[in-house]
Amino acid sequence: MSISPDVVIAPSLLSADFSNLQQAAQAAEAGGAEYLHFDVMDGTFVPNITFGMPVIKALRPYSKRFFDVHLMIVQPEKYITPFAEAGADGITVHAEASPHLDKTLSAIRAHGIKAGVALNPGTAPDFLEYVLDKIDLVLVMTVNPGFGGQTFLPSMISKIERVRSLIERTDHPIHIEVDGGIDTLTAPRVVSAGATALVAGTSVYGYPSGVAEGIRVLRESLSAGR
Ligand code: DX5
Ligand code: ZN
């Protein structure tokens, strides 16, 4: 069976060695990752603090891959322009943090980049119906956001299926990205449910024989489930 080339792998730098992010980004790229996933946390929307625009800007010259920026911050609308100017190819904001979601999504697309909406595990996907024409990606959190290395929540499988049925009505492509606890066991399950982009931190950057091998076994696990 062939390995699914259609599913995007997005290694999360959250699980990389922060003292050498340039090497971490290049290792993911060399291993065939299509996206690089940046987890921006503010210590308010989520309990953890990571990094912001300067880190993305510093890494931009070292990779041509899609910079997939996941904002786990309050008031994300204030930071769309700075993240776009830092080099984001796509910005995903949390529905729970965005009271003016429609407007924020338009602001992202006005920069000529992709717009995404993230849903915490407790958030129902139905309201997506009203912003479907403005999104390129739905990020289904499969853990509660804030930290890498958490356990996948199996109850999110039915949410992925629900999102898939919602986006079937659209006339433009929308990725369903999953984030949290994705490894060789959970990846085939989420892809069967409809996921088309896999964020993976621990399973890629923590893979004992290296990042490239972590990406390879993750991709290979998809063909086993088909
Ligand atoms: C969690 C972040 C994830 C995280 C995933 O809040 O959004 O991107 O890095 O890490 P793993 O793959 O270790 O669950
Ligand atoms: Zn993330």
mmCIF file of C-alpha atoms and ligand atoms in Angstrom:
data_model
loop_
_atom_site.group_PDB
_atom_site.id
_atom_site.type_symbol
_atom_site.label_atom_id
_atom_site.label_comp_id
_atom_site.label_asym_id
_atom_site.label_seq_id
_atom_site.Cartn_x
_atom_site.Cartn_y
_atom_site.Cartn_z
ATOM 1 C CA MET A 1 0.000 0.000 0.000
ATOM 2 C CA SER A 2 1.255 3.494 -0.767
ATOM 3 C CA ILE A 3 2.021 6.102 1.852
ATOM 4 C CA SER A 4 -0.553 8.923 1.798
ATOM 5 C CA PRO A 5 1.141 11.884 0.120
ATOM 6 C CA ASP A 6 -2.037 13.938 0.487
ATOM 7 C CA VAL A 7 -1.850 14.268 4.280
ATOM 8 C CA VAL A 8 0.223 17.196 5.506
ATOM 9 C CA ILE A 9 2.658 16.629 8.376
ATOM 10 C CA ALA A 10 3.225 19.687 10.578
ATOM 11 C CA PRO A 11 5.961 19.141 13.171
ATOM 12 C CA SER A 12 5.462 21.380 16.204
ATOM 13 C CA LEU A 13 8.581 23.259 17.249
ATOM 14 C CA LEU A 14 7.168 23.336 20.786
ATOM 15 C CA SER A 15 8.790 19.930 21.310
ATOM 16 C CA ALA A 16 12.101 20.873 19.679
ATOM 17 C CA ASP A 17 15.300 22.014 21.374
ATOM 18 C CA PHE A 18 14.665 25.743 21.918
ATOM 19 C CA SER A 19 18.397 26.408 22.012
ATOM 20 C CA ASN A 20 18.648 25.373 18.367
ATOM 21 C CA LEU A 21 15.399 26.089 16.543
ATOM 22 C CA GLN A 22 17.153 26.728 13.248
ATOM 23 C CA GLN A 23 18.465 23.160 13.219
ATOM 24 C CA ALA A 24 15.057 21.868 14.350
ATOM 25 C CA ALA A 25 13.247 23.648 11.516
ATOM 26 C CA GLN A 26 15.732 22.416 8.938
ATOM 27 C CA ALA A 27 15.568 18.838 10.257
ATOM 28 C CA ALA A 28 11.790 18.815 9.788
ATOM 29 C CA GLU A 29 12.136 20.209 6.298
ATOM 30 C CA ALA A 30 14.814 17.662 5.370
ATOM 31 C CA GLY A 31 12.540 14.931 6.726
ATOM 32 C CA GLY A 32 9.809 15.910 4.284
ATOM 33 C CA ALA A 33 7.439 17.889 6.497
ATOM 34 C CA GLU A 34 5.145 20.138 4.459
ATOM 35 C CA TYR A 35 4.379 22.588 7.298
ATOM 36 C CA LEU A 36 6.198 23.888 10.348
ATOM 37 C CA HIS A 37 3.814 24.443 13.261
ATOM 38 C CA PHE A 38 4.436 27.333 15.665
ATOM 39 C CA ASP A 39 2.618 27.251 19.009
ATOM 40 C CA VAL A 40 2.321 30.803 20.280
ATOM 41 C CA MET A 41 1.129 30.928 23.902
ATOM 42 C CA ASP A 42 0.531 33.985 26.072
ATOM 43 C CA GLY A 43 0.115 32.637 29.614
ATOM 44 C CA THR A 44 -3.493 33.936 29.662
ATOM 45 C CA PHE A 45 -5.498 32.030 27.061
ATOM 46 C CA VAL A 46 -3.418 28.995 28.030
ATOM 47 C CA PRO A 47 -1.289 28.513 31.154
ATOM 48 C CA ASN A 48 2.020 28.346 29.293
ATOM 49 C CA ILE A 49 4.208 30.998 27.583
ATOM 50 C CA THR A 50 6.299 30.172 24.521
ATOM 51 C CA PHE A 51 7.440 32.651 21.861
ATOM 52 C CA GLY A 52 6.129 35.331 19.521
ATOM 53 C CA MET A 53 6.820 37.180 16.285
ATOM 54 C CA PRO A 54 10.607 37.623 16.690
ATOM 55 C CA VAL A 55 11.220 33.868 16.718
ATOM 56 C CA ILE A 56 9.150 33.360 13.570
ATOM 57 C CA LYS A 57 10.897 36.257 11.858
ATOM 58 C CA ALA A 58 14.321 34.886 12.825
ATOM 59 C CA LEU A 59 13.543 31.438 11.383
ATOM 60 C CA ARG A 60 11.894 32.651 8.191
ATOM 61 C CA PRO A 61 15.131 32.902 6.138
ATOM 62 C CA TYR A 62 16.022 29.305 6.969
ATOM 63 C CA SER A 63 12.940 27.528 5.618
ATOM 64 C CA LYS A 64 10.703 27.684 2.570
ATOM 65 C CA ARG A 65 8.066 25.492 4.175
ATOM 66 C CA PHE A 66 4.575 26.704 5.100
ATOM 67 C CA PHE A 67 4.767 28.503 8.460
ATOM 68 C CA ASP A 68 1.602 27.389 10.268
ATOM 69 C CA VAL A 69 1.105 29.768 13.185
ATOM 70 C CA HIS A 70 -1.272 28.653 15.943
ATOM 71 C CA LEU A 71 -2.165 31.586 18.178
ATOM 72 C CA MET A 72 -3.176 30.499 21.687
ATOM 73 C CA ILE A 73 -3.537 34.095 22.823
ATOM 74 C CA VAL A 74 -6.298 36.445 23.891
ATOM 75 C CA GLN A 75 -7.206 39.278 21.543
ATOM 76 C CA PRO A 76 -5.518 37.658 18.525
ATOM 77 C CA GLU A 77 -6.929 40.407 16.290
ATOM 78 C CA LYS A 78 -4.280 42.769 17.700
ATOM 79 C CA TYR A 79 -1.444 40.610 16.394
ATOM 80 C CA ILE A 80 -2.508 39.527 12.901
ATOM 81 C CA THR A 81 -0.408 42.114 11.070
ATOM 82 C CA PRO A 82 2.752 41.556 13.163
ATOM 83 C CA PHE A 83 2.602 37.784 12.659
ATOM 84 C CA ALA A 84 1.905 38.149 8.932
ATOM 85 C CA GLU A 85 4.841 40.540 8.599
ATOM 86 C CA ALA A 86 7.058 38.131 10.563
ATOM 87 C CA GLY A 87 6.508 35.521 7.870
ATOM 88 C CA ALA A 88 3.425 33.449 8.712
ATOM 89 C CA ASP A 89 1.908 31.625 5.719
ATOM 90 C CA GLY A 90 -1.197 30.822 7.716
ATOM 91 C CA ILE A 91 -2.589 32.081 11.019
ATOM 92 C CA THR A 92 -5.033 30.104 13.126
ATOM 93 C CA VAL A 93 -6.977 31.832 15.888
ATOM 94 C CA HIS A 94 -9.041 30.190 18.603
ATOM 95 C CA ALA A 95 -12.791 30.559 18.306
ATOM 96 C CA GLU A 96 -12.949 30.951 22.103
ATOM 97 C CA ALA A 97 -10.531 33.906 22.002
ATOM 98 C CA SER A 98 -12.118 35.724 19.065
ATOM 99 C CA PRO A 99 -15.415 37.520 19.747
ATOM 100 C CA HIS A 100 -15.231 39.089 16.263
ATOM 101 C CA LEU A 101 -14.168 35.952 14.462
ATOM 102 C CA ASP A 102 -15.565 36.910 11.056
ATOM 103 C CA LYS A 103 -13.653 40.186 11.100
ATOM 104 C CA THR A 104 -10.436 38.578 12.345
ATOM 105 C CA LEU A 105 -10.524 35.943 9.589
ATOM 106 C CA SER A 106 -10.982 38.656 6.977
ATOM 107 C CA ALA A 107 -8.014 40.512 8.460
ATOM 108 C CA ILE A 108 -5.828 37.407 8.111
ATOM 109 C CA ARG A 109 -6.816 36.861 4.484
ATOM 110 C CA ALA A 110 -6.254 40.547 3.711
ATOM 111 C CA HIS A 111 -2.552 39.779 4.123
ATOM 112 C CA GLY A 112 -2.799 37.178 1.357
ATOM 113 C CA ILE A 113 -2.236 34.260 3.759
ATOM 114 C CA LYS A 114 -4.380 31.328 4.907
ATOM 115 C CA ALA A 115 -6.891 31.724 7.734
ATOM 116 C CA GLY A 116 -7.681 29.047 10.301
ATOM 117 C CA VAL A 117 -10.015 28.550 13.260
ATOM 118 C CA ALA A 118 -9.030 26.366 16.221
ATOM 119 C CA LEU A 119 -11.545 24.646 18.468
ATOM 120 C CA ASN A 120 -10.797 23.616 22.040
ATOM 121 C CA PRO A 121 -12.037 20.135 22.980
ATOM 122 C CA GLY A 122 -15.148 21.567 24.674
ATOM 123 C CA THR A 123 -16.149 23.803 21.748
ATOM 124 C CA ALA A 124 -18.886 22.653 19.354
ATOM 125 C CA PRO A 125 -18.082 23.010 15.657
ATOM 126 C CA ASP A 126 -21.518 24.039 14.390
ATOM 127 C CA PHE A 127 -20.919 27.801 14.300
ATOM 128 C CA LEU A 128 -18.227 27.217 11.674
ATOM 129 C CA GLU A 129 -21.090 27.112 9.204
ATOM 130 C CA TYR A 130 -21.255 30.914 9.266
ATOM 131 C CA VAL A 131 -17.569 31.503 8.524
ATOM 132 C CA LEU A 132 -16.864 28.633 6.117
ATOM 133 C CA ASP A 133 -16.318 30.981 3.203
ATOM 134 C CA LYS A 134 -13.545 32.733 5.149
ATOM 135 C CA ILE A 135 -11.471 29.791 6.346
ATOM 136 C CA ASP A 136 -8.782 27.606 4.811
ATOM 137 C CA LEU A 137 -8.189 25.407 7.839
ATOM 138 C CA VAL A 138 -10.053 24.099 10.888
ATOM 139 C CA LEU A 139 -7.791 23.064 13.759
ATOM 140 C CA VAL A 140 -9.430 20.466 15.974
ATOM 141 C CA MET A 141 -7.570 20.386 19.291
ATOM 142 C CA THR A 142 -7.259 16.773 20.355
ATOM 143 C CA VAL A 143 -5.878 17.782 23.773
ATOM 144 C CA ASN A 144 -6.567 20.838 25.911
ATOM 145 C CA PRO A 145 -4.058 23.382 24.600
ATOM 146 C CA GLY A 146 -1.059 24.573 26.561
ATOM 147 C CA PHE A 147 1.485 21.787 26.620
ATOM 148 C CA GLY A 148 3.041 19.156 24.415
ATOM 149 C CA GLY A 149 3.124 15.510 25.355
ATOM 150 C CA GLN A 150 -0.499 15.119 26.461
ATOM 151 C CA THR A 151 -2.781 12.174 25.789
ATOM 152 C CA PHE A 152 -5.065 12.224 22.747
ATOM 153 C CA LEU A 153 -8.776 12.647 23.567
ATOM 154 C CA PRO A 154 -10.687 9.887 21.693
ATOM 155 C CA SER A 155 -13.950 11.831 21.954
ATOM 156 C CA MET A 156 -12.541 14.248 19.347
ATOM 157 C CA ILE A 157 -12.935 11.631 16.591
ATOM 158 C CA SER A 158 -16.642 12.379 16.259
ATOM 159 C CA LYS A 159 -15.883 16.125 16.152
ATOM 160 C CA ILE A 160 -13.490 15.595 13.235
ATOM 161 C CA GLU A 161 -16.264 13.677 11.442
ATOM 162 C CA ARG A 162 -18.704 16.509 12.146
ATOM 163 C CA VAL A 163 -16.268 19.118 10.802
ATOM 164 C CA ARG A 164 -15.752 17.004 7.698
ATOM 165 C CA SER A 165 -19.483 16.922 7.037
ATOM 166 C CA LEU A 166 -19.691 20.703 7.531
ATOM 167 C CA ILE A 167 -16.891 21.498 5.090
ATOM 168 C CA GLU A 168 -18.186 19.136 2.425
ATOM 169 C CA ARG A 169 -20.600 21.920 1.539
ATOM 170 C CA THR A 170 -17.879 24.377 0.593
ATOM 171 C CA ASP A 171 -16.537 24.989 -2.876
ATOM 172 C CA HIS A 172 -12.934 25.690 -1.808
ATOM 173 C CA PRO A 173 -10.459 23.352 -0.061
ATOM 174 C CA ILE A 174 -10.341 23.483 3.742
ATOM 175 C CA HIS A 175 -7.792 21.472 5.721
ATOM 176 C CA ILE A 176 -8.874 19.667 8.871
ATOM 177 C CA GLU A 177 -5.817 19.825 11.099
ATOM 178 C CA VAL A 178 -5.525 17.921 14.372
ATOM 179 C CA ASP A 179 -3.223 18.898 17.210
ATOM 180 C CA GLY A 180 -2.283 17.003 20.352
ATOM 181 C CA GLY A 181 -1.219 13.448 21.059
ATOM 182 C CA ILE A 182 -0.738 12.538 17.395
ATOM 183 C CA ASP A 183 1.467 9.492 16.931
ATOM 184 C CA THR A 184 1.523 6.301 14.890
ATOM 185 C CA LEU A 185 -1.483 4.945 16.801
ATOM 186 C CA THR A 186 -3.743 7.999 16.686
ATOM 187 C CA ALA A 187 -2.772 9.295 13.216
ATOM 188 C CA PRO A 188 -4.595 6.568 11.222
ATOM 189 C CA ARG A 189 -7.704 7.084 13.357
ATOM 190 C CA VAL A 190 -7.898 10.843 12.805
ATOM 191 C CA VAL A 191 -7.170 10.532 9.090
ATOM 192 C CA SER A 192 -9.957 7.953 8.734
ATOM 193 C CA ALA A 193 -12.271 10.452 10.446
ATOM 194 C CA GLY A 194 -11.312 13.193 7.978
ATOM 195 C CA ALA A 195 -8.122 14.897 9.164
ATOM 196 C CA THR A 196 -5.858 16.117 6.369
ATOM 197 C CA ALA A 197 -3.096 17.812 8.378
ATOM 198 C CA LEU A 198 -1.336 16.332 11.400
ATOM 199 C CA VAL A 199 0.466 18.450 13.997
ATOM 200 C CA ALA A 200 3.006 16.311 15.815
ATOM 201 C CA GLY A 201 5.392 17.504 18.508
ATOM 202 C CA THR A 202 6.561 14.761 20.832
ATOM 203 C CA SER A 203 6.201 11.946 18.322
ATOM 204 C CA VAL A 204 8.445 13.726 15.812
ATOM 205 C CA TYR A 205 10.946 15.733 17.861
ATOM 206 C CA GLY A 206 11.097 13.102 20.575
ATOM 207 C CA TYR A 207 11.563 10.206 18.179
ATOM 208 C CA PRO A 208 14.608 8.271 19.398
ATOM 209 C CA SER A 209 16.312 7.870 16.026
ATOM 210 C CA GLY A 210 15.645 11.416 14.857
ATOM 211 C CA VAL A 211 13.134 13.799 13.343
ATOM 212 C CA ALA A 212 13.222 12.427 9.794
ATOM 213 C CA GLU A 213 12.558 8.913 11.009
ATOM 214 C CA GLY A 214 9.738 10.206 13.254
ATOM 215 C CA ILE A 215 8.077 11.819 10.229
ATOM 216 C CA ARG A 216 8.603 8.711 8.119
ATOM 217 C CA VAL A 217 6.995 6.298 10.609
ATOM 218 C CA LEU A 218 4.095 8.708 11.136
ATOM 219 C CA ARG A 219 3.405 8.815 7.406
ATOM 220 C CA GLU A 220 3.843 5.080 7.107
ATOM 221 C CA SER A 221 1.264 4.504 9.853
ATOM 222 C CA LEU A 222 -1.345 6.095 7.598
ATOM 223 C CA SER A 223 -0.989 3.516 4.869
ATOM 224 C CA ALA A 224 -1.335 0.725 7.434
ATOM 225 C CA GLY A 225 -4.804 2.019 8.346
ATOM 226 C CA ARG A 226 -6.049 2.067 4.729
HETATM 227 C C1 DX5 B 1 -0.633 22.111 22.384
HETATM 228 C C2 DX5 B 1 -0.039 22.556 21.065
HETATM 229 C C3 DX5 B 1 0.427 21.442 20.231
HETATM 230 C C4 DX5 B 1 1.500 20.598 20.832
HETATM 231 C C5 DX5 B 1 1.326 19.188 20.378
HETATM 232 O O1 DX5 B 1 -1.198 23.175 23.033
HETATM 233 O O2 DX5 B 1 -1.003 23.275 20.319
HETATM 234 O O3 DX5 B 1 0.820 21.875 18.935
HETATM 235 O O4 DX5 B 1 2.794 21.020 20.517
HETATM 236 O O5 DX5 B 1 2.270 18.412 21.025
HETATM 237 P P1 DX5 B 1 2.205 16.849 21.072
HETATM 238 O O6 DX5 B 1 2.301 16.353 19.653
HETATM 239 O O7 DX5 B 1 3.392 16.496 21.899
HETATM 240 O O8 DX5 B 1 0.907 16.457 21.721
HETATM 241 ZN ZN ZN B 2 -0.594 23.782 18.036
#
